[in-house]
Short mmCIF file of C-alpha atoms in Angstrom, two decimals:
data_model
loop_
_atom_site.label_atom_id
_atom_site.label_comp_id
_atom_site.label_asym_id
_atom_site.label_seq_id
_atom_site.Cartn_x
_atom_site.Cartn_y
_atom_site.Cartn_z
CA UNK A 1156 -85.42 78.37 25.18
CA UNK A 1157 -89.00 77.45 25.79
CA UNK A 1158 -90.33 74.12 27.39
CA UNK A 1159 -91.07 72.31 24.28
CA UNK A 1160 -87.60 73.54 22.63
CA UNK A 1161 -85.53 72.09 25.50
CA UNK A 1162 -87.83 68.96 25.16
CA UNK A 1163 -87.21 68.85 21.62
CA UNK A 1164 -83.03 69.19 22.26
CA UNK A 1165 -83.32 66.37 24.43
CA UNK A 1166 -85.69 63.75 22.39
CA UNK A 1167 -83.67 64.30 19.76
CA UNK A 1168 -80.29 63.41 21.42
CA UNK A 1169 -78.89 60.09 19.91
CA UNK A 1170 -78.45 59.77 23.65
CA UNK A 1171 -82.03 60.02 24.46
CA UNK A 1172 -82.79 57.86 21.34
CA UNK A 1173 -80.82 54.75 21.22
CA UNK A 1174 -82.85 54.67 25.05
CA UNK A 1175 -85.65 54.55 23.13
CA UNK A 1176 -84.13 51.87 20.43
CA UNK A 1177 -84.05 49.51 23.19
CA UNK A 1178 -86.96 50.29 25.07
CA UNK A 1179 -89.23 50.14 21.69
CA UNK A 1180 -86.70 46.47 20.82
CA UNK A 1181 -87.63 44.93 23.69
CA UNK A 1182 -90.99 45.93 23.52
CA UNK A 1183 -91.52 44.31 19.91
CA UNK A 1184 -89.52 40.74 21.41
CA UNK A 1185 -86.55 41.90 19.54
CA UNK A 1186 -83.68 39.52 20.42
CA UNK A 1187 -81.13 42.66 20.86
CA UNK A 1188 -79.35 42.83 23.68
CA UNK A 1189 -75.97 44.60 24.80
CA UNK A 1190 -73.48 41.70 26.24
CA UNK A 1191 -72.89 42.01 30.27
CA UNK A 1192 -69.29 42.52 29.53
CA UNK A 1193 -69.65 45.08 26.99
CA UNK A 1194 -72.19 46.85 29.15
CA UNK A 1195 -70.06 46.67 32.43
CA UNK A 1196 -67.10 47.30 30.73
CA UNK A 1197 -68.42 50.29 29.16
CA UNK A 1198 -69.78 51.60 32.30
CA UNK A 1199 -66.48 51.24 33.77
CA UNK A 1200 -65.27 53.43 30.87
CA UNK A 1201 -68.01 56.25 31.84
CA UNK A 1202 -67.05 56.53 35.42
CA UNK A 1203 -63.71 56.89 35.50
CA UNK A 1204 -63.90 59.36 32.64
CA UNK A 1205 -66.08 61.64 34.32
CA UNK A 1206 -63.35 60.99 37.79
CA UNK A 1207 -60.66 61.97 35.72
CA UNK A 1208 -62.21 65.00 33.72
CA UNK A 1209 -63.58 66.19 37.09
CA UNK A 1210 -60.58 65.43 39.03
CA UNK A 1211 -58.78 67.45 36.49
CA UNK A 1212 -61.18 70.53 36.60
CA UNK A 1213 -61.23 70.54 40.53
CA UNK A 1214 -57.20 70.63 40.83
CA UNK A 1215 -57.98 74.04 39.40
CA UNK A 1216 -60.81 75.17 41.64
CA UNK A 1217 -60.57 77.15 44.75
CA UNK A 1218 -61.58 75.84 48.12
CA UNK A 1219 -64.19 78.72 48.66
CA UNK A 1220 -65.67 77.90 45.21
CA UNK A 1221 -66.59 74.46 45.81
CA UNK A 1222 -67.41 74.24 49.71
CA UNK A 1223 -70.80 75.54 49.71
CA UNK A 1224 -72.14 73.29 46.34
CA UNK A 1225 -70.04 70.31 48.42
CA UNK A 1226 -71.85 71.16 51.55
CA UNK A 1227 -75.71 71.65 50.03
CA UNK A 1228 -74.56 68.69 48.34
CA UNK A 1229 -74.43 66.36 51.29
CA UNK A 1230 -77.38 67.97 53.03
CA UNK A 1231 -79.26 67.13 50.28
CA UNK A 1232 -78.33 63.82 50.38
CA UNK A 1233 -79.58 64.34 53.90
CA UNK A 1234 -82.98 65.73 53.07
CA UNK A 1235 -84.06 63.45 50.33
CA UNK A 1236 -83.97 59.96 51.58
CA UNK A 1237 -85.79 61.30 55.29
CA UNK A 1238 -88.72 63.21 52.58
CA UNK A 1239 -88.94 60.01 50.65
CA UNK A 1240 -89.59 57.81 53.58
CA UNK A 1241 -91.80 59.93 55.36
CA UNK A 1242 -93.89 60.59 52.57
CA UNK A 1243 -93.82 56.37 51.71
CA UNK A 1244 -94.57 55.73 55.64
CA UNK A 1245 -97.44 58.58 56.06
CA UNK A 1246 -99.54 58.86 52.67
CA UNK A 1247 -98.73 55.99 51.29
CA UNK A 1248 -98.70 53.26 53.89
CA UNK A 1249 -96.05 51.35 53.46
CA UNK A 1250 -93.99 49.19 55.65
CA UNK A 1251 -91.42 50.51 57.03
CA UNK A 1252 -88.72 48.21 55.42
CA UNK A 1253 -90.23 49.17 52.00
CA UNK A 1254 -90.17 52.50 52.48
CA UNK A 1255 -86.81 52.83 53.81
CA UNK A 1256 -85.63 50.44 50.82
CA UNK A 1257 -87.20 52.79 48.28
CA UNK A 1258 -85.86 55.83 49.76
CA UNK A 1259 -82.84 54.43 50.41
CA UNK A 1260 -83.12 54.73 46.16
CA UNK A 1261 -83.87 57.98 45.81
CA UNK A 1262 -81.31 59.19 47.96
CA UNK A 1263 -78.65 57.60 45.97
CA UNK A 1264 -77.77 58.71 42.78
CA UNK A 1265 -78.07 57.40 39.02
CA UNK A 1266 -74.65 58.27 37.41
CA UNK A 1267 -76.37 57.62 33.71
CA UNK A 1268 -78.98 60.30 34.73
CA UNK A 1269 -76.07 62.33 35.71
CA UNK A 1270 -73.95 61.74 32.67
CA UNK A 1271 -77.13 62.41 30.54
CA UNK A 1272 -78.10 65.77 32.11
CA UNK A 1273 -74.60 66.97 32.21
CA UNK A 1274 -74.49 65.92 27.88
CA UNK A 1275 -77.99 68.00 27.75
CA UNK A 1276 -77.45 70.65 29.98
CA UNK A 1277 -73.66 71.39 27.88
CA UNK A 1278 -75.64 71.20 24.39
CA UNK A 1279 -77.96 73.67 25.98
CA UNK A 1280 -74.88 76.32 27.01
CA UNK A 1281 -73.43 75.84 23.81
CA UNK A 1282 -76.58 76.62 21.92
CA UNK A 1283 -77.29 79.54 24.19
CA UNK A 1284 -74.91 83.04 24.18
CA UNK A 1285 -74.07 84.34 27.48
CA UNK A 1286 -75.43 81.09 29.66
CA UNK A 1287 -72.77 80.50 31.85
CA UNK A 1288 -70.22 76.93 31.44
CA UNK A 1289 -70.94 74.33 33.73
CA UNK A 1290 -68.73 73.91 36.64
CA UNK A 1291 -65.92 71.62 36.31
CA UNK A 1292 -66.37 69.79 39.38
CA UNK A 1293 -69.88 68.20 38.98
CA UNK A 1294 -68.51 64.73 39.33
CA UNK A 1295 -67.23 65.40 42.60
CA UNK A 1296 -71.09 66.48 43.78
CA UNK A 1297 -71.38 63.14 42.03
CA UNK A 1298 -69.46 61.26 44.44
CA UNK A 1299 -70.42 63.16 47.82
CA UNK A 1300 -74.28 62.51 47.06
CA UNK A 1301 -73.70 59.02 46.32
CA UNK A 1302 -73.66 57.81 49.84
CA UNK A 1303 -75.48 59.51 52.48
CA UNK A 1304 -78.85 58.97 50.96
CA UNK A 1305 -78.34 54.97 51.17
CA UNK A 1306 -76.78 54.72 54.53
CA UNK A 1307 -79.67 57.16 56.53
CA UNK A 1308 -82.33 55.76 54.53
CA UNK A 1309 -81.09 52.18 55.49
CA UNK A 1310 -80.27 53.11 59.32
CA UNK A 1311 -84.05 54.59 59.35
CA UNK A 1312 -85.01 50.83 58.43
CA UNK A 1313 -82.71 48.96 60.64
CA UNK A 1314 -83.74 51.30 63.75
CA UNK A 1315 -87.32 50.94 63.07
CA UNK A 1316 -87.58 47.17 62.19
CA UNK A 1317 -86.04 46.14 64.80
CA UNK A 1318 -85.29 42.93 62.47
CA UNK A 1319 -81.41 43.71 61.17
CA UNK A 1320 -80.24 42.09 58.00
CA UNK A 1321 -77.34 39.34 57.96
CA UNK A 1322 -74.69 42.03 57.66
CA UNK A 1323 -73.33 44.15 59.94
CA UNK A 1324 -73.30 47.88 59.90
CA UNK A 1325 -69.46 48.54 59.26
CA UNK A 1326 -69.53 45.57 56.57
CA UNK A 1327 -72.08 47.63 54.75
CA UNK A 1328 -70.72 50.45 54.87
CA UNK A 1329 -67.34 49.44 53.82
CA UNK A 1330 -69.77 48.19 50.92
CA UNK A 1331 -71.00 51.05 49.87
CA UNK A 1332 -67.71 53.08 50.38
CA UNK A 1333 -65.90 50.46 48.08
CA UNK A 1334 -68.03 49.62 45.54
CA UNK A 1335 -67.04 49.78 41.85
CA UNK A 1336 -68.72 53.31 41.45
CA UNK A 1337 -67.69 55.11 44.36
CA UNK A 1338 -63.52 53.22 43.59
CA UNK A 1339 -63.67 54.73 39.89
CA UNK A 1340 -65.17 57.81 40.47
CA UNK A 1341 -63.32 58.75 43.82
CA UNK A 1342 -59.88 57.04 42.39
CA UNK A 1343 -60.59 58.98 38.78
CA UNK A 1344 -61.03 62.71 40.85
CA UNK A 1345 -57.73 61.79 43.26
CA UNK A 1346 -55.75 60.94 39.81
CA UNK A 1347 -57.22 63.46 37.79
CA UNK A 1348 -56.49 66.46 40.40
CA UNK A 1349 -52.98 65.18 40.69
CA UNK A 1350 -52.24 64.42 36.76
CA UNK A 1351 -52.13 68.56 35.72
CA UNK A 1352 -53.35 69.97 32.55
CA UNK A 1353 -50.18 68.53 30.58
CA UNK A 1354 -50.70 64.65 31.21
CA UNK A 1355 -54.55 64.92 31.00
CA UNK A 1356 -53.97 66.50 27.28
CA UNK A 1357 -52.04 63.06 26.63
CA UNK A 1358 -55.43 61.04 27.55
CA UNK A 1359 -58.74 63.76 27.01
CA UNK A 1360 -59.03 62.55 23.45
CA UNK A 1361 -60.00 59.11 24.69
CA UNK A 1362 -61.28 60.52 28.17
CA UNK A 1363 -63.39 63.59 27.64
CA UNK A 1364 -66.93 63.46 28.46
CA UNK A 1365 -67.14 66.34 25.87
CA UNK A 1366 -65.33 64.18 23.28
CA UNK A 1367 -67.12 62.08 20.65
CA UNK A 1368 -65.99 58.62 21.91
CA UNK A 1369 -67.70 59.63 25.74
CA UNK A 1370 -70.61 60.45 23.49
CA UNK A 1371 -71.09 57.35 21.44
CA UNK A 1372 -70.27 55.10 23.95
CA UNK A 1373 -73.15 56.68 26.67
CA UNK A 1374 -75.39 55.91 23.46
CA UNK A 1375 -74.81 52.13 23.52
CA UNK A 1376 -75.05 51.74 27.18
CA UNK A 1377 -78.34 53.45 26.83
CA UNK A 1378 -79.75 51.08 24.66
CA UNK A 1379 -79.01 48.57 27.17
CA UNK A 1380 -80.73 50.83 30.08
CA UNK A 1381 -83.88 50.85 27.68
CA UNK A 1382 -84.23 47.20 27.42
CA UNK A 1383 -83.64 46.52 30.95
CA UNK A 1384 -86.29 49.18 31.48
CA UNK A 1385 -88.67 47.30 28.98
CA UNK A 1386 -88.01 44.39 30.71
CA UNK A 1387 -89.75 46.40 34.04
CA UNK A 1388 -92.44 48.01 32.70
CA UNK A 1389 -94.81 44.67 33.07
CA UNK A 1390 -94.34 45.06 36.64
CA UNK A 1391 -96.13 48.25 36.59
CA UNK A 1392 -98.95 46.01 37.62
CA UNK A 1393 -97.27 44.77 40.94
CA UNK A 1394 -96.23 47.94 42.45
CA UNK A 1395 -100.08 49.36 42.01
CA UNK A 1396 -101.15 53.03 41.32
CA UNK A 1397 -99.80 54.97 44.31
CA UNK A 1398 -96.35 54.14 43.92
CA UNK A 1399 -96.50 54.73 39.80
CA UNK A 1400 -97.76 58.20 40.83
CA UNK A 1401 -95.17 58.59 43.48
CA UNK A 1402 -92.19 57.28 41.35
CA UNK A 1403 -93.18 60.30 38.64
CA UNK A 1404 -93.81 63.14 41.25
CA UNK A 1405 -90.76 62.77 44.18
CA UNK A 1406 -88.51 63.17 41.74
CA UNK A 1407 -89.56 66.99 40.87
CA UNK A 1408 -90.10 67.55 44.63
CA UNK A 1409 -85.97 66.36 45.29
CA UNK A 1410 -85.45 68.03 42.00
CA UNK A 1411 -87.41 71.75 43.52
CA UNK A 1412 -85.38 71.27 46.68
CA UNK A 1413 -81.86 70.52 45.01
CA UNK A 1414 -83.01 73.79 43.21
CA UNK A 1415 -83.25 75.62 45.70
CA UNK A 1416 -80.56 74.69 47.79
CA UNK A 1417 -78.31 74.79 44.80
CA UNK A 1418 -78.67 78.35 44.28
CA UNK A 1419 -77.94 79.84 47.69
CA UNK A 1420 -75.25 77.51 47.61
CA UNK A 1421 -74.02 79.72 45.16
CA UNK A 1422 -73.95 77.19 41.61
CA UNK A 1423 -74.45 78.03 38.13
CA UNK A 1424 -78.03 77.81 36.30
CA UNK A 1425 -76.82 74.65 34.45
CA UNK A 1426 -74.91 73.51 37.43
CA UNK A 1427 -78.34 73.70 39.62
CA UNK A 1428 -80.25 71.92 36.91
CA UNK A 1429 -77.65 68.85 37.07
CA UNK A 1430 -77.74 69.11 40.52
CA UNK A 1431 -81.68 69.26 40.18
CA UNK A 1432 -81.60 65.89 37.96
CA UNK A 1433 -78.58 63.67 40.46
CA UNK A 1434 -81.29 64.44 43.48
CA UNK A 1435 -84.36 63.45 41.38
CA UNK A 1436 -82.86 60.19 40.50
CA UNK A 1437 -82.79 56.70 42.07
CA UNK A 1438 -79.63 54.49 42.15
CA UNK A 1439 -79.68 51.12 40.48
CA UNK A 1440 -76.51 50.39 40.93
CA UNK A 1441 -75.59 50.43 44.26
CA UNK A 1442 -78.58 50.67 45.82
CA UNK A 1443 -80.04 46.90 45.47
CA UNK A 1444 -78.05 44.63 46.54
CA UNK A 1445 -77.06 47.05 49.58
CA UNK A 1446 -81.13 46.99 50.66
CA UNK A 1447 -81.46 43.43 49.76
CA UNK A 1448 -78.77 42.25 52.40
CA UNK A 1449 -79.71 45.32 55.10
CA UNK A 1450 -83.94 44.92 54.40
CA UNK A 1451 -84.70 41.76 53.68
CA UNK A 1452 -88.05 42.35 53.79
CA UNK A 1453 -88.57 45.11 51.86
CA UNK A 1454 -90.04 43.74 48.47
CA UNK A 1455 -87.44 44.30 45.39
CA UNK A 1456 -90.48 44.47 42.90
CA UNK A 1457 -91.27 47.81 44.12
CA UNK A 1458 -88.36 49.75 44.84
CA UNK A 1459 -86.47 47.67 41.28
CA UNK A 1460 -89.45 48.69 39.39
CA UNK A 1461 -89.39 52.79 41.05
CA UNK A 1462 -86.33 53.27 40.51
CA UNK A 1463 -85.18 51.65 37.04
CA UNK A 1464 -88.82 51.60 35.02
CA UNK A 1465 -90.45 54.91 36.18
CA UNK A 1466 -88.83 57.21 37.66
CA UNK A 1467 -84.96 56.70 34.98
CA UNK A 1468 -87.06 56.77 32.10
CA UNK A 1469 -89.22 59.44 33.37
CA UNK A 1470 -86.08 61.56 34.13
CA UNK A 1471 -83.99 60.70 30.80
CA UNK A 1472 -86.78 61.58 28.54
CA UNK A 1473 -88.94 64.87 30.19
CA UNK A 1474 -87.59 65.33 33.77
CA UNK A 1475 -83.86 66.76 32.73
CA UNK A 1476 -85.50 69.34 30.42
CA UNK A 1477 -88.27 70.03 32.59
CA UNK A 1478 -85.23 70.88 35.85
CA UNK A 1479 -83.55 72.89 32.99
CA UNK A 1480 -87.30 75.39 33.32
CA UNK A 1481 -87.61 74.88 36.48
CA UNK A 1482 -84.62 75.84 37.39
CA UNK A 1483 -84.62 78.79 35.28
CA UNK A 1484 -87.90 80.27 36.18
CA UNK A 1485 -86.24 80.12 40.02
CA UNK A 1486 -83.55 82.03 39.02
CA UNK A 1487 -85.16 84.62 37.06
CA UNK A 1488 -87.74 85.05 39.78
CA UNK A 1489 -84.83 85.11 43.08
CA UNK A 1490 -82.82 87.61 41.00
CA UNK B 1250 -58.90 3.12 44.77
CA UNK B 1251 -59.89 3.99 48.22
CA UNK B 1252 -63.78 5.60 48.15
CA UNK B 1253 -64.95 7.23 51.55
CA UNK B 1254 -68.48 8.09 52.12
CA UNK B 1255 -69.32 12.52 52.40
CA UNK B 1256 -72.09 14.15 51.57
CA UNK B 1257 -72.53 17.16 49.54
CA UNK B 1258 -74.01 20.54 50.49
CA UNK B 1259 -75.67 22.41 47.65
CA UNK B 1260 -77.01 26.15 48.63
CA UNK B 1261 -78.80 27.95 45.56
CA UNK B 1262 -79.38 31.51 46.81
CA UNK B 1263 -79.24 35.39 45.29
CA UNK B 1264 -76.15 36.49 44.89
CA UNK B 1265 -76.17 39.13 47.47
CA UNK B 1266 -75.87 36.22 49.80
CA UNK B 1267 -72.17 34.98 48.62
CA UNK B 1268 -69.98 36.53 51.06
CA UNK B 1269 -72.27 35.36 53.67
CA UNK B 1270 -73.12 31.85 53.12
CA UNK B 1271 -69.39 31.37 51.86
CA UNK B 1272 -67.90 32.43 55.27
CA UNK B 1273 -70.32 30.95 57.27
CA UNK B 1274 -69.81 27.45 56.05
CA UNK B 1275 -66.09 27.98 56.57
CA UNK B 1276 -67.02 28.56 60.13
CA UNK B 1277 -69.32 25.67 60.70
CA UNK B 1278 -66.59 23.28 59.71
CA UNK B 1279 -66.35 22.86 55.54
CA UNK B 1280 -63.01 23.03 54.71
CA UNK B 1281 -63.65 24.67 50.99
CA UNK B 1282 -66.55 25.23 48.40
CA UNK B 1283 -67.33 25.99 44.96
CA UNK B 1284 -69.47 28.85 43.82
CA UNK B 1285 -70.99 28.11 40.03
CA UNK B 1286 -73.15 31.70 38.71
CA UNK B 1287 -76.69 29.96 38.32
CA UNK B 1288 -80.31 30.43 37.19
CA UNK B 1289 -83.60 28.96 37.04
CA UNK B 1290 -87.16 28.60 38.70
CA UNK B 1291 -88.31 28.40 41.31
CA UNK B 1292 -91.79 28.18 43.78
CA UNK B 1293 -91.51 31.47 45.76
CA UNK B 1294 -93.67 34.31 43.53
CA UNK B 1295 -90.58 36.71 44.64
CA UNK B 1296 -87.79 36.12 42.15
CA UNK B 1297 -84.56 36.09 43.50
CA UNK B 1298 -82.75 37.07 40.04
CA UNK B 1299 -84.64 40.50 40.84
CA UNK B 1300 -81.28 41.87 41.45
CA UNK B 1301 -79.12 42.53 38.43
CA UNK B 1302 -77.18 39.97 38.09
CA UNK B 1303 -77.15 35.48 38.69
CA UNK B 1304 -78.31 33.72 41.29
CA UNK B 1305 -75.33 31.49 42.77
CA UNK B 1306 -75.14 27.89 43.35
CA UNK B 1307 -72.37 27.10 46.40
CA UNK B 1308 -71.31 23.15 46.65
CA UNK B 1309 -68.88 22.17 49.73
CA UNK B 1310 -68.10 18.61 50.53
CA UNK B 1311 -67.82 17.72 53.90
CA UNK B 1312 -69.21 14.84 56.59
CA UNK B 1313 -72.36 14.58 57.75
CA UNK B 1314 -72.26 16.10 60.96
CA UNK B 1315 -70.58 19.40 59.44
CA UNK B 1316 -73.59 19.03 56.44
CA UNK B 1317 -76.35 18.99 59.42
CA UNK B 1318 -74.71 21.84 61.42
CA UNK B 1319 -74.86 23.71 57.82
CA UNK B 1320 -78.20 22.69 56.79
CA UNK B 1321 -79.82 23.70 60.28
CA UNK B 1322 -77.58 27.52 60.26
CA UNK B 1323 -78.59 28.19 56.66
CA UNK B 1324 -82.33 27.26 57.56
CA UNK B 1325 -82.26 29.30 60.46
CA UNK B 1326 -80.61 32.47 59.43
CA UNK B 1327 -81.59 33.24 55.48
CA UNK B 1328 -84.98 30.80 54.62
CA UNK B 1329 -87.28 33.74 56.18
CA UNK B 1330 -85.36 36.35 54.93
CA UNK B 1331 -84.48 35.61 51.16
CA UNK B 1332 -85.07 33.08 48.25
CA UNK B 1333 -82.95 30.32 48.78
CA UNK B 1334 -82.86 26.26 48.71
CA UNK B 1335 -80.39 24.20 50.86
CA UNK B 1336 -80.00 20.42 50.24
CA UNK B 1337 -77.50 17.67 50.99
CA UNK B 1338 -76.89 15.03 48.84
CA UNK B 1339 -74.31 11.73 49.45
CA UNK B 1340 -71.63 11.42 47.35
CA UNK B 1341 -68.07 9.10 46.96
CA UNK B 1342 -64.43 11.10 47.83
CA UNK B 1343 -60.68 10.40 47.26
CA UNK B 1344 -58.23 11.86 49.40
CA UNK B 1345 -60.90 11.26 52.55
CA UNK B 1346 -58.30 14.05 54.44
CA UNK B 1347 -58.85 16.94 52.43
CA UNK B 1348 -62.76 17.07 53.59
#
């Protein structure tokens, strides 16, 4: 499959789509809009889904098969958030809270970009003979990357600014390591891996990612994702030209790296490109508030506006296709 | 009907700052609050509804040295730092005890 084909898979998802729908609703003062309970209960739905499916799947993996994707993993979550900030602090010249804050982003992950290239990167197997199936335990890569990335990034910030936020180190931490997310998707793997086949048969018509429900629901919560996004884009203004440029490009730089590292660490071509897409996105989730109460005076405009207006969009719409080449070209060329 | 003179506290902050303000005034003397989910304007440029989701408004009753202790901590340790307003107000209580 060629560039423009993948391209053409994705735009014409109804999960790349209804992302448009709200971006393009917003845009024209449409008075849609997806209620906060819907949305977070919906998103609730997502995560533990892909816990339990991926719980389920890694109950039947061996140890040997998933240590070295868990362990390039975590160094990736390593490697991205120090790149980020360097390349923030040194070409770009930004403060040092603001550049730990935005990398503090990137090294976090979007679960919707994750959910959306593992959708794309399955319609992509399925359309192709002989590509091989996606590894089962993607969610837990999911959990392990979610994070490193925000604790070194914000550590970099707190040892370099000297000025510390209100809360202390082991409060944040606790934080991150309990929030919603990391509870669903961490609690979904522990139950899944312990349910067996047999009891996950009596829930995977509700619970399966693969399953039309999964499918239709991801669609309405992107619709919301697009108008929030529309609601960003006028800030484009505010964050200035360097960091538009910079919100577009770091995420194929992680996504090379992830490539790389993904394939000595021994993953499938799909699996690499989803890794690919979880290291070229930025969290909105969990990221914000945690940088808000650690960096006080790094400036939410930009890193709000880098994360959820460039570089999601950016990655929903041409980035996860774009890995998929990447990704493949690598492979072709290291074998 | 027995009226005794208090003042309210009224903190209007981001809502990252709950926890925080919330156990801080329990340590500066307030023996209870209310947290309402809030929004609005206000004169800093930097929103402070940036952050997905409300801003909060926290109200505690208590007496007026306990409101100064709390007005001079909040000033001191967030009004840098984030978007927030801090104001005390008077106000008439039953049941002078319970603050």
């Amino acid at each position: 499959m060629a560039v423009s084909n993948a391209l053409v898979t994705n735009l014409v998802s109804p999960i790349t789509l209804s992302f448009c729908l709200g971006l393009f609703a917003k845009t024209i003062k449409s008075e849609l809009s997806v209620p906060k309970e819907v949305y977070m209960g919906i998103s609730l739905y997502l995560l533990y889904s892909l816990g339990l499916k991926g719980g389920v799947e890694l109950a039947e993996a061996d140890f040997s098969q998933i240590m070295f994707p868990a362990f390039a993993t975590i160094l990736l979550g390593c490697i991205t958030p120090i790149l980020t900030y360097i390349i923030l602090r040194n070409i770009g010249r930004l403060s040092v809270a603001d550049s730990a804050g935005i990398a503090a982003h990137y090294g976090s992950v979007s679960a919707v970009t994750f959910i959306a290239a593992q959708s794309f990167v399955s319609e992509v197997i399925s359309q192709t003979p002989g590509m091989k199936n996606l590894e089962g335990y993607m969610p837990t890569l999911l959990a392990l990357l979610e994070s490193p990335g925000i604790t070194i990034a914000l550590a970099i910030g707190v040892f370099n600014s000297k000025s510390n936020g209100e809360k202390s180190r082991a409060a944040l931490l606790h934080e991150v390591l309990t929030s919603r997310t990391m509870m669903l998707l961490v609690g979904g793997l522990i139950i899944g891996s312990l349910i067996g086949h047999k009891n996950w048969e009596m829930v995977s018509s509700f619970y399966d990612p693969k399953g039309g429900i999964f499918k239709g629901l991801l669609c309405i919560f992107l619709l919301e994702m697009g108008i929030v996004t529309a609601t960003r884009i006028k800030d484009f203004k505010k964050v200035g030209i360097f960091l538009v440029m910079f919100g577009l490009t770091i995420p194929i730089i992680n996504a090379g790296i992830a490539i790389i590292i993904g394939h000595y660490s021994g993953l499938s071509l799909g699996g690499c490109v989803v890794l690919a897409s979880m290291a070229a996105s930025a969290s909105y989730i969990a990221a914000p508030p945690a940088v808000r109460m650690t960096l006080p005076e790094a400036n939410p405009s930009y890193y709000l506006t880098l994360a959820l207006a460039i570089t999601f969009p950016f990655n929903i719409i041409i980035g996860i296709p774009f890995y998929m080449e990447m990704a493949k070209k690598y492979y072709e060329f290291s074998s | 009907m027995e009226l005794a003179k208090r003042k309210i506290v009224t903190i209007v902050a981001e809502s990252v700052l709950e926890n925080l303000i919330c156990e801080r005034i329990l340590e500066l003397g307030a023996t209870g609050y209310t947290v309402i989910e809030s929004r609005g304007h206000g004169s800093l440029g930097r929103n402070a509804g940036e952050i997905p989701g409300s801003n909060i408004r926290i109200e505690t009753i208590v007496k007026q040295e306990v409101a100064e202790v709390i007005l001079d901590a909040i000033s001191k340790e967030f009004f840098d730092k984030y978007s927030i307003i801090c104001f005390m107000s008077d106000t008439l209580v039953l049941r002078e005890a319970k603050y």
